[in-house]
Amino acid sequence: MAPSKLASGLYRQGNNWYCNAGLPSDVTVEVEGVVFYLHKFPLMSRCGKITNLLEKSQVIQGESFKISLTEFPGGPDTFLIVVKFCYGVRVELSPKNILLVYCAADFLTMTEEYGEDNLLAKADSFFHKTILRNWKDCIMSLQYSEPVIERAEKDQVVGKCLNALAMMACTDPSLFGWPMMMYGSLQSPGGSILWNGINTGARIRSKESDWWFEDISNLSLPLFQKLIVTMKERGMRAENLAGAIMYYARKYLPGLGRWQGGQVGKTRTVVSLSMTPAPVDQKVALECIEKLLPEKKGKSFCRFLLGLLRVGMIVGVSKICQESLERRIGMQLDLATLDSLLMPSYSDSDTLYNTDCVERMVQHFISSGQSVTFFSPSSVNLETSPLSGPLRRVARLIDNYIAEIASDVNLKPEKLRYLAEALPESSRSLHDGLYRAVDIYFKAHPWLSDNEKEKLCNIIDYRKLSIDACSHASQNERLPLRIVLQVLFFEQLQLRTALTGYLPAFDGESGLAGVDTASNDMAGQVVQRGGWVTVVRENQVLRVDFERMRSRVGELEQEFCKIKQEMHKVTKSHSFISSPRLFARKLGCKLLPGPSDAQADVIESVAPSPRASVDQAHSRHRKSSSSLRIDP
């Protein structure tokens, strides 16, 4: 207010306030450096605290009355409202000042004992009859209560506001049997706005469960935290609580929205409260938000957690907070996506991506045992087949992750191997993803020695490579020679197994029944090894297409010729393959003790043409399969 301007009998000069009552002031009250020159009788007739202070001051100082109110709730502005009330000036209570006035009246003991219809009673009546029944006023009262928040909590008015908000957010107004005020107008039990008791037919709130997200996001962090806890105690659904927390986080953590795929709060059907958001420290806010999050899982929720972890690394949250986020993500890692998992390394590490963090998430996933439940059945929105279990999905995700980070020139081979071996062997039915990742790593690291490459290749089970992957690996110049030989050997074994299953399709004579039985025996072995059950089933379907199989045999003939040429080259350049047993040992195979002709069949099976192999497959199969054992 401007200096020297009359304001209902009170005016201000400089930093002091005076009463224009025509009588000299006989008491001065100081509040935070502002001095009020007032009179004893109006104050003593309403304020018990000032009465006690004046009585003590009269005994000690005689006619000199000076009072200093330290830690007065609300400061000079709120005390001015109290002074106006004491002097009989009409005071207007509003959502912006109700909690300040309530705390000030309680501080000064303005009860009915010191005057009928005193300020504390008026503030209490306005608070219960108006504020607690109105959503907007309740939110606004909490927002403007920051200067007196500690005393307001002591007087339990903050708790009453929080309980009222929780009740209105948790319960549909249509369930009430009495009118309910939401945005300043009475609302009928059906949810329509009432004007002078007439149903206007207008709906004031959305049917969506997120209608209150924007409003409570204007609260300060401590009040928001208390409100979420109160809503949880009231029985609010976990998905609604998580939605409100995510909305609040996106509003006050600007870096979080970049990683949420454009997910923002839905447009409100009602006009927002138009309040200024409270200032929030990002580091403190993130640590507080992490504690409020429910122990649930969901696809969008997992993406939010990954974004929260990324921002937490940037702002430097505590180690406890980061570990908790990693644990939460790890327990639902099967719902994560590759783009959200690629977190840059913000430390002094030379690598581009934080692989240690991902490795810890995998460990949490393995140890969690899928103990976390989904928010609701509708939250189960997986793009994968229901037959694909969480472990298989995580294995594919990690394989793709390794392939993505493999191009980093500073990535050590040990890091790549630790990530690949973090999951159990049963998680991968095929190792094509691992082979692709290793091949990309070799391409980005051409300086690796053959010894280092062979150690890294040990993470691949060549029996679990598809036909296409084997074909690519057998011609891959980046692989060490020993690895190529192993791939060629297993590729030939796969082709022989496949051909054994195809042979009954080329000859309909009953004499091939024994061959079919042998083929089924081989299929049983394949199923036990877990790598080729799909191939066997497809072969049974493809038997009806004779012409296609004939063309396939022609292709296999060309492939065998290439293998034969490669084997001749290896034979000329390496003398160690002259011994069949030594050659098999170099390939990672072992020959069991048996007849010498069976051993010869194993080695010579590489050399003959495909046609000869097809004709002699039945006669050799029982011999070779009984004497050959493949080591992993």
mmCIF file with all atom_site columns, C-alpha atoms in Angstrom, residues 68-173:
data_model
loop_
_atom_site.group_PDB
_atom_site.id
_atom_site.type_symbol
_atom_site.label_atom_id
_atom_site.label_alt_id
_atom_site.label_comp_id
_atom_site.label_asym_id
_atom_site.label_entity_id
_atom_site.label_seq_id
_atom_site.pdbx_PDB_ins_code
_atom_site.Cartn_x
_atom_site.Cartn_y
_atom_site.Cartn_z
_atom_site.occupancy
_atom_site.B_iso_or_equiv
_atom_site.pdbx_formal_charge
_atom_site.auth_seq_id
_atom_site.auth_comp_id
_atom_site.auth_asym_id
_atom_site.auth_atom_id
_atom_site.pdbx_PDB_model_num
ATOM 1   C CA . SER A 1 68  ? 7.884   -7.436  19.962 1.00 0.00 ? 68  SER A CA 1
ATOM 2   C CA . LEU A 1 69  ? 6.201   -10.439 18.366 1.00 0.00 ? 69  LEU A CA 1
ATOM 3   C CA . THR A 1 70  ? 8.984   -12.712 17.176 1.00 0.00 ? 70  THR A CA 1
ATOM 4   C CA . GLU A 1 71  ? 8.196   -15.596 14.810 1.00 0.00 ? 71  GLU A CA 1
ATOM 5   C CA . PHE A 1 72  ? 4.716   -14.243 14.191 1.00 0.00 ? 72  PHE A CA 1
ATOM 6   C CA . PRO A 1 73  ? 3.008   -16.486 11.577 1.00 0.00 ? 73  PRO A CA 1
ATOM 7   C CA . GLY A 1 74  ? 2.353   -14.628 8.354  1.00 0.00 ? 74  GLY A CA 1
ATOM 8   C CA . GLY A 1 75  ? 4.478   -11.567 9.069  1.00 0.00 ? 75  GLY A CA 1
ATOM 9   C CA . PRO A 1 76  ? 3.332   -7.886  9.048  1.00 0.00 ? 76  PRO A CA 1
ATOM 10  C CA . ASP A 1 77  ? 0.686   -8.400  6.353  1.00 0.00 ? 77  ASP A CA 1
ATOM 11  C CA . THR A 1 78  ? -1.161  -11.018 8.388  1.00 0.00 ? 78  THR A CA 1
ATOM 12  C CA . PHE A 1 79  ? -0.825  -8.953  11.573 1.00 0.00 ? 79  PHE A CA 1
ATOM 13  C CA . LEU A 1 80  ? -2.445  -6.040  9.737  1.00 0.00 ? 80  LEU A CA 1
ATOM 14  C CA . ILE A 1 81  ? -5.503  -8.233  9.122  1.00 0.00 ? 81  ILE A CA 1
ATOM 15  C CA . VAL A 1 82  ? -5.599  -9.039  12.847 1.00 0.00 ? 82  VAL A CA 1
ATOM 16  C CA . VAL A 1 83  ? -5.361  -5.340  13.749 1.00 0.00 ? 83  VAL A CA 1
ATOM 17  C CA . LYS A 1 84  ? -8.224  -4.462  11.393 1.00 0.00 ? 84  LYS A CA 1
ATOM 18  C CA . PHE A 1 85  ? -10.378 -7.140  12.979 1.00 0.00 ? 85  PHE A CA 1
ATOM 19  C CA . CYS A 1 86  ? -9.582  -5.841  16.471 1.00 0.00 ? 86  CYS A CA 1
ATOM 20  C CA . TYR A 1 87  ? -10.567 -2.299  15.423 1.00 0.00 ? 87  TYR A CA 1
ATOM 21  C CA . GLY A 1 88  ? -13.865 -3.502  13.999 1.00 0.00 ? 88  GLY A CA 1
ATOM 22  C CA . VAL A 1 89  ? -12.924 -3.152  10.367 1.00 0.00 ? 89  VAL A CA 1
ATOM 23  C CA . ARG A 1 90  ? -14.487 -5.716  8.035  1.00 0.00 ? 90  ARG A CA 1
ATOM 24  C CA . VAL A 1 91  ? -11.984 -8.439  7.194  1.00 0.00 ? 91  VAL A CA 1
ATOM 25  C CA . GLU A 1 92  ? -12.319 -10.546 4.048  1.00 0.00 ? 92  GLU A CA 1
ATOM 26  C CA . LEU A 1 93  ? -11.206 -14.148 4.364  1.00 0.00 ? 93  LEU A CA 1
ATOM 27  C CA . SER A 1 94  ? -10.071 -15.946 1.193  1.00 0.00 ? 94  SER A CA 1
ATOM 28  C CA . PRO A 1 95  ? -8.308  -19.184 0.207  1.00 0.00 ? 95  PRO A CA 1
ATOM 29  C CA . LYS A 1 96  ? -5.084  -17.212 -0.091 1.00 0.00 ? 96  LYS A CA 1
ATOM 30  C CA . ASN A 1 97  ? -5.048  -15.958 3.496  1.00 0.00 ? 97  ASN A CA 1
ATOM 31  C CA . ILE A 1 98  ? -7.224  -18.380 5.449  1.00 0.00 ? 98  ILE A CA 1
ATOM 32  C CA . LEU A 1 99  ? -4.404  -20.566 6.775  1.00 0.00 ? 99  LEU A CA 1
ATOM 33  C CA . LEU A 1 100 ? -2.287  -17.492 7.569  1.00 0.00 ? 100 LEU A CA 1
ATOM 34  C CA . VAL A 1 101 ? -5.131  -15.881 9.498  1.00 0.00 ? 101 VAL A CA 1
ATOM 35  C CA . TYR A 1 102 ? -5.992  -19.144 11.231 1.00 0.00 ? 102 TYR A CA 1
ATOM 36  C CA . CYS A 1 103 ? -2.427  -19.604 12.463 1.00 0.00 ? 103 CYS A CA 1
ATOM 37  C CA . ALA A 1 104 ? -2.124  -15.932 13.476 1.00 0.00 ? 104 ALA A CA 1
ATOM 38  C CA . ALA A 1 105 ? -5.374  -16.073 15.464 1.00 0.00 ? 105 ALA A CA 1
ATOM 39  C CA . ASP A 1 106 ? -4.229  -19.245 17.173 1.00 0.00 ? 106 ASP A CA 1
ATOM 40  C CA . PHE A 1 107 ? -0.822  -17.689 17.911 1.00 0.00 ? 107 PHE A CA 1
ATOM 41  C CA . LEU A 1 108 ? -2.466  -14.627 19.555 1.00 0.00 ? 108 LEU A CA 1
ATOM 42  C CA . THR A 1 109 ? -5.054  -16.782 21.403 1.00 0.00 ? 109 THR A CA 1
ATOM 43  C CA . MET A 1 110 ? -8.020  -15.005 19.800 1.00 0.00 ? 110 MET A CA 1
ATOM 44  C CA . THR A 1 111 ? -10.587 -17.417 21.251 1.00 0.00 ? 111 THR A CA 1
ATOM 45  C CA . GLU A 1 112 ? -14.165 -16.906 22.495 1.00 0.00 ? 112 GLU A CA 1
ATOM 46  C CA . GLU A 1 113 ? -12.767 -16.320 25.976 1.00 0.00 ? 113 GLU A CA 1
ATOM 47  C CA . TYR A 1 114 ? -11.461 -12.940 24.808 1.00 0.00 ? 114 TYR A CA 1
ATOM 48  C CA . GLY A 1 115 ? -14.421 -11.872 22.754 1.00 0.00 ? 115 GLY A CA 1
ATOM 49  C CA . GLU A 1 116 ? -17.571 -13.293 21.289 1.00 0.00 ? 116 GLU A CA 1
ATOM 50  C CA . ASP A 1 117 ? -17.400 -14.341 17.634 1.00 0.00 ? 117 ASP A CA 1
ATOM 51  C CA . ASN A 1 118 ? -13.632 -13.937 17.720 1.00 0.00 ? 118 ASN A CA 1
ATOM 52  C CA . LEU A 1 119 ? -11.264 -14.284 14.775 1.00 0.00 ? 119 LEU A CA 1
ATOM 53  C CA . LEU A 1 120 ? -10.215 -17.879 15.452 1.00 0.00 ? 120 LEU A CA 1
ATOM 54  C CA . ALA A 1 121 ? -13.843 -19.037 15.437 1.00 0.00 ? 121 ALA A CA 1
ATOM 55  C CA . LYS A 1 122 ? -14.574 -17.142 12.213 1.00 0.00 ? 122 LYS A CA 1
ATOM 56  C CA . ALA A 1 123 ? -11.475 -18.566 10.519 1.00 0.00 ? 123 ALA A CA 1
ATOM 57  C CA . ASP A 1 124 ? -12.319 -22.090 11.674 1.00 0.00 ? 124 ASP A CA 1
ATOM 58  C CA . SER A 1 125 ? -15.901 -21.810 10.384 1.00 0.00 ? 125 SER A CA 1
ATOM 59  C CA . PHE A 1 126 ? -14.807 -20.461 7.004  1.00 0.00 ? 126 PHE A CA 1
ATOM 60  C CA . PHE A 1 127 ? -12.147 -23.162 6.729  1.00 0.00 ? 127 PHE A CA 1
ATOM 61  C CA . HIS A 1 128 ? -14.503 -26.074 7.392  1.00 0.00 ? 128 HIS A CA 1
ATOM 62  C CA . LYS A 1 129 ? -17.599 -24.830 5.560  1.00 0.00 ? 129 LYS A CA 1
ATOM 63  C CA . THR A 1 130 ? -15.955 -23.360 2.472  1.00 0.00 ? 130 THR A CA 1
ATOM 64  C CA . ILE A 1 131 ? -12.351 -24.414 1.997  1.00 0.00 ? 131 ILE A CA 1
ATOM 65  C CA . LEU A 1 132 ? -12.630 -28.113 2.754  1.00 0.00 ? 132 LEU A CA 1
ATOM 66  C CA . ARG A 1 133 ? -15.618 -28.525 0.415  1.00 0.00 ? 133 ARG A CA 1
ATOM 67  C CA . ASN A 1 134 ? -13.987 -26.849 -2.571 1.00 0.00 ? 134 ASN A CA 1
ATOM 68  C CA . TRP A 1 135 ? -11.195 -28.516 -4.564 1.00 0.00 ? 135 TRP A CA 1
ATOM 69  C CA . LYS A 1 136 ? -9.774  -25.299 -5.998 1.00 0.00 ? 136 LYS A CA 1
ATOM 70  C CA . ASP A 1 137 ? -9.836  -23.415 -2.688 1.00 0.00 ? 137 ASP A CA 1
ATOM 71  C CA . CYS A 1 138 ? -8.246  -26.321 -0.876 1.00 0.00 ? 138 CYS A CA 1
ATOM 72  C CA . ILE A 1 139 ? -5.370  -26.482 -3.368 1.00 0.00 ? 139 ILE A CA 1
ATOM 73  C CA . MET A 1 140 ? -4.894  -22.701 -3.270 1.00 0.00 ? 140 MET A CA 1
ATOM 74  C CA . SER A 1 141 ? -4.915  -22.594 0.518  1.00 0.00 ? 141 SER A CA 1
ATOM 75  C CA . LEU A 1 142 ? -2.132  -25.149 0.655  1.00 0.00 ? 142 LEU A CA 1
ATOM 76  C CA . GLN A 1 143 ? -0.103  -23.322 -1.955 1.00 0.00 ? 143 GLN A CA 1
ATOM 77  C CA . TYR A 1 144 ? -0.209  -20.033 -0.029 1.00 0.00 ? 144 TYR A CA 1
ATOM 78  C CA . SER A 1 145 ? 0.474   -21.681 3.319  1.00 0.00 ? 145 SER A CA 1
ATOM 79  C CA . GLU A 1 146 ? 4.247   -21.943 2.853  1.00 0.00 ? 146 GLU A CA 1
ATOM 80  C CA . PRO A 1 147 ? 5.107   -19.071 5.278  1.00 0.00 ? 147 PRO A CA 1
ATOM 81  C CA . VAL A 1 148 ? 3.213   -20.809 8.119  1.00 0.00 ? 148 VAL A CA 1
ATOM 82  C CA . ILE A 1 149 ? 3.477   -24.439 7.038  1.00 0.00 ? 149 ILE A CA 1
ATOM 83  C CA . GLU A 1 150 ? 5.054   -25.685 10.275 1.00 0.00 ? 150 GLU A CA 1
ATOM 84  C CA . ARG A 1 151 ? 2.460   -24.057 12.528 1.00 0.00 ? 151 ARG A CA 1
ATOM 85  C CA . ALA A 1 152 ? -0.346  -25.017 10.140 1.00 0.00 ? 152 ALA A CA 1
ATOM 86  C CA . GLU A 1 153 ? 0.719   -28.648 10.425 1.00 0.00 ? 153 GLU A CA 1
ATOM 87  C CA . LYS A 1 154 ? 0.805   -28.283 14.194 1.00 0.00 ? 154 LYS A CA 1
ATOM 88  C CA . ASP A 1 155 ? -2.741  -26.877 14.140 1.00 0.00 ? 155 ASP A CA 1
ATOM 89  C CA . GLN A 1 156 ? -3.743  -29.834 11.904 1.00 0.00 ? 156 GLN A CA 1
ATOM 90  C CA . VAL A 1 157 ? -5.284  -27.612 9.217  1.00 0.00 ? 157 VAL A CA 1
ATOM 91  C CA . VAL A 1 158 ? -2.821  -28.892 6.603  1.00 0.00 ? 158 VAL A CA 1
ATOM 92  C CA . GLY A 1 159 ? -3.729  -32.469 7.386  1.00 0.00 ? 159 GLY A CA 1
ATOM 93  C CA . LYS A 1 160 ? -7.422  -31.647 7.041  1.00 0.00 ? 160 LYS A CA 1
ATOM 94  C CA . CYS A 1 161 ? -6.791  -30.102 3.607  1.00 0.00 ? 161 CYS A CA 1
ATOM 95  C CA . LEU A 1 162 ? -4.832  -33.133 2.490  1.00 0.00 ? 162 LEU A CA 1
ATOM 96  C CA . ASN A 1 163 ? -7.546  -35.514 3.680  1.00 0.00 ? 163 ASN A CA 1
ATOM 97  C CA . ALA A 1 164 ? -10.218 -33.508 1.886  1.00 0.00 ? 164 ALA A CA 1
ATOM 98  C CA . LEU A 1 165 ? -8.223  -33.526 -1.370 1.00 0.00 ? 165 LEU A CA 1
ATOM 99  C CA . ALA A 1 166 ? -7.539  -37.235 -1.074 1.00 0.00 ? 166 ALA A CA 1
ATOM 100 C CA . MET A 1 167 ? -11.228 -37.942 -0.523 1.00 0.00 ? 167 MET A CA 1
ATOM 101 C CA . MET A 1 168 ? -12.295 -35.852 -3.544 1.00 0.00 ? 168 MET A CA 1
ATOM 102 C CA . ALA A 1 169 ? -9.637  -37.420 -5.775 1.00 0.00 ? 169 ALA A CA 1
ATOM 103 C CA . CYS A 1 170 ? -10.365 -40.989 -4.705 1.00 0.00 ? 170 CYS A CA 1
ATOM 104 C CA . THR A 1 171 ? -14.152 -40.782 -4.872 1.00 0.00 ? 171 THR A CA 1
ATOM 105 C CA . ASP A 1 172 ? -16.442 -39.980 -7.774 1.00 0.00 ? 172 ASP A CA 1
ATOM 106 C CA . PRO A 1 173 ? -18.819 -37.105 -6.825 1.00 0.00 ? 173 PRO A CA 1
#
